[in-house]
Amino acid sequence: MEIKLNLARGHEPSAEPDMRQRYVRAERLLAANAAKLTSDLVIDPNWIGESDRFWYRWKSLTGVEFVLVDPATGERSQAFDHSRLAAALSQATGTPCAAARLPFDEIEFLDEGGSIVFEIDHDGKGERWSIDLESYSCTRIGESPKGARDVLRSPDDQWEAFTRDHNIWARSVASGEERAITTDGTEKNDYGEHLLSPLTTGGIDHPPPPFIKWSPDSGKLLFCRVDQREAPQFHLVQSVPKDGGIRPVLHSFAYPLPGDEVLPLAYLHCADLTSGAVTALDTDPIEVQYHGPPVYGDGLCWSADSETIYFLRQGRGYFRIDLSIIDAETGVARIAISEESGTGIDPSVWRGTSNVRAFADGSRVIWYSQRDGWGHLYLYDAENGSLIRQLTAGDYEVSNVERIDQTAGWVYFTAMGREANRDPYYGHLYRVSLEGGEPELLTPEDADHTIAFSPAGGCFIDNYSTVDQAPVILLRAADGSTIRELERADISALEATGWRKPERFKTKARDGGTDVYGVLFRPSDLDPEAQYPVIDYIYGGPQAIQAPAAFADAARQRDKNFWEAQSLAELGFLVVMIDGLGMPGRSKAQHDHSYRNLPDNGLPDHIAAMRQLADRYDYLDISRVGIFGHSAGGYASCRAMFAYPDFFKVAVSSAGNHDHRLDKATWVERYMGLPVGEHYVFSANQNHAENLKGKLLLIHGDMDENVHVASTMVVVDELIKANKDFDLLIMPNQPHSCTAHPYFVRRRWDYFVQHLLGVDPPAGYQIQ
């Protein structure tokens, strides 16, 4: 089959492989397959106790090894003799295993490092084994623990907390004795549970562990009672029940919408394990705005001495944030620090883990704020709530507080944009004195750095890379000096396939002045004399950066996006990922461009960037532009077709939150604000469906727990009323995270190949 490309300067392209071979090449660069062509790209350190020592598992191109590191000496060695262990385990189990392919991923050191414990699958069941690292004698300990997902072990390993019949229970590990911590829990007014998603009742996902937080001394339990009896319900119809039944199953669940007056309410409680006393904490109930835990991230945590509870609360509309300090014994609470903002407020750049940190002795608090126009750190007195000093300042953004060394008087943090003449999305590690002064750069390499500190704080792991430079992983002392290089990622097998490295680029935004950054992915066999359609891979959610600054974006655990873009490019496209106005990581003013303005999605900046790229590279054909995205990206890609129908010609829009009045309050209220007004009406995609000109494929899973399938159906309804041609794929039993499903991937590929490249896709191609 001939592949026809629009050509520049009358040039005839070299002979193209048929489309099926392009699909094979694209499949080879999907995330799971690309991982087979590289070594590991990150280290997941397993710290031994509270020390600086750690072990990690490293996959090279030839096998896997377990590595033990002692930062005090700089020694890096195998954690054990892999060959002796493989031989001993093979003999003990009767099942051969290879030294480079040991049948376990995790180990636990016992007997001061004299032995290790691991779990394997043997004879169809999970088993725990130990091996003496001197004699290499293997001992079967027993079966793998059951129900670990349902219980929470205390820090001293003496107790397990769990829920039963809507109440919280504790069980002695030694004796098995059980005791009820609460007794009056009832259905939909229970203790320790989450707001369950329909994936649990639908048999698609396991239930989460209880929402219970052990105190560091193992003497107390912190938990919520969640009352959802009056909360409005959402409903999903499971047309193909997982239990094999014929009748569709209705799943109803609490799902607060923006502006709802009645929400599930969570009441904080603390139980003393010794006395059995349960204390209701003196705080207003938490309005739970989404299924899952009542408080996300580290918004609810213990002090080191187990006497104080810290509670970081964001109010409705995210206009205010409070830090409450609570006496664990009496339940008495006081608001220590508060801040308000007219355009929404976050405790960090990245929603989830906050940058608010209380000192170990409770005397002071590190506070994060964008009050001066950039995200910076402030030091507060925890007792009276007074500001002591601003610790960081300038035209750059603090990303994460990594560690507080109260003894030495340092705060360690990552930040973006502080180094002149560097990519402002590169993260670097700094430390600043609690007494004030200029921050000290600890990771000088011109690259994006991801940091993991040891519990003792004497060292940290530094993983640095760029989009076209594979990761280098260093072990550094707390002052930034290099102890040793741990690993250097091996991408030689990937390069041997002819893979073409992506390009990080800079263009101007719609205003002609603001710098906008992105990444351009090209096919491996790029012909610079031909012309290629362009596909914009968009997200558009103002809480996330889309374009990677690091290799495969693996250190930020978003590598799937990177490889989705690269695999699509292999089909004969140029794929771009762009961060326009309204995205995080830059100034508050730039971020606030998205506030009450989600329909913008930065799309004018995307269009401006693609036009500038077309001026640089003749092979960009911006008369053929497609776009795709998922979730907020599904909204953005559909909006692009309705708002700019003469620029965007083809879109694949999946799980889009097309009407923000139908979407989760926790996310929408932050960026669209309250009350729910006319700007919500304008933002709804279905109200602009009559503008569609190009080809649009809408995809949604019928068990989407995050963005209800109704969000797509309201768009379908208006497209039908407007007599528009479009395509629709509803995937049974698929949750929100459905984009890795082989059928989903293949249909997205087919749609762009057929309608943007103008070529028939290979019939029935099966992605493995």
Short mmCIF file of C-alpha atoms in Angstrom, two decimals, residues 22 214 261 378 416 424 621 666 673 735 740:
data_model
loop_
_atom_site.label_atom_id
_atom_site.label_comp_id
_atom_site.label_asym_id
_atom_site.label_seq_id
_atom_site.Cartn_x
_atom_site.Cartn_y
_atom_site.Cartn_z
CA ARG A 22 4.57 1.64 11.01
CA TRP A 214 -1.36 5.72 63.51
CA GLU A 261 -25.06 22.78 49.34
CA TYR A 378 7.64 31.81 54.71
CA MET A 416 12.04 26.12 38.97
CA PRO A 424 12.40 27.60 33.65
CA ASP A 621 2.09 21.04 7.61
CA THR A 666 -12.96 19.35 44.39
CA GLY A 673 -14.65 29.40 41.51
CA PRO A 735 -12.72 3.26 34.33
CA ALA A 740 -3.54 2.10 27.91
#
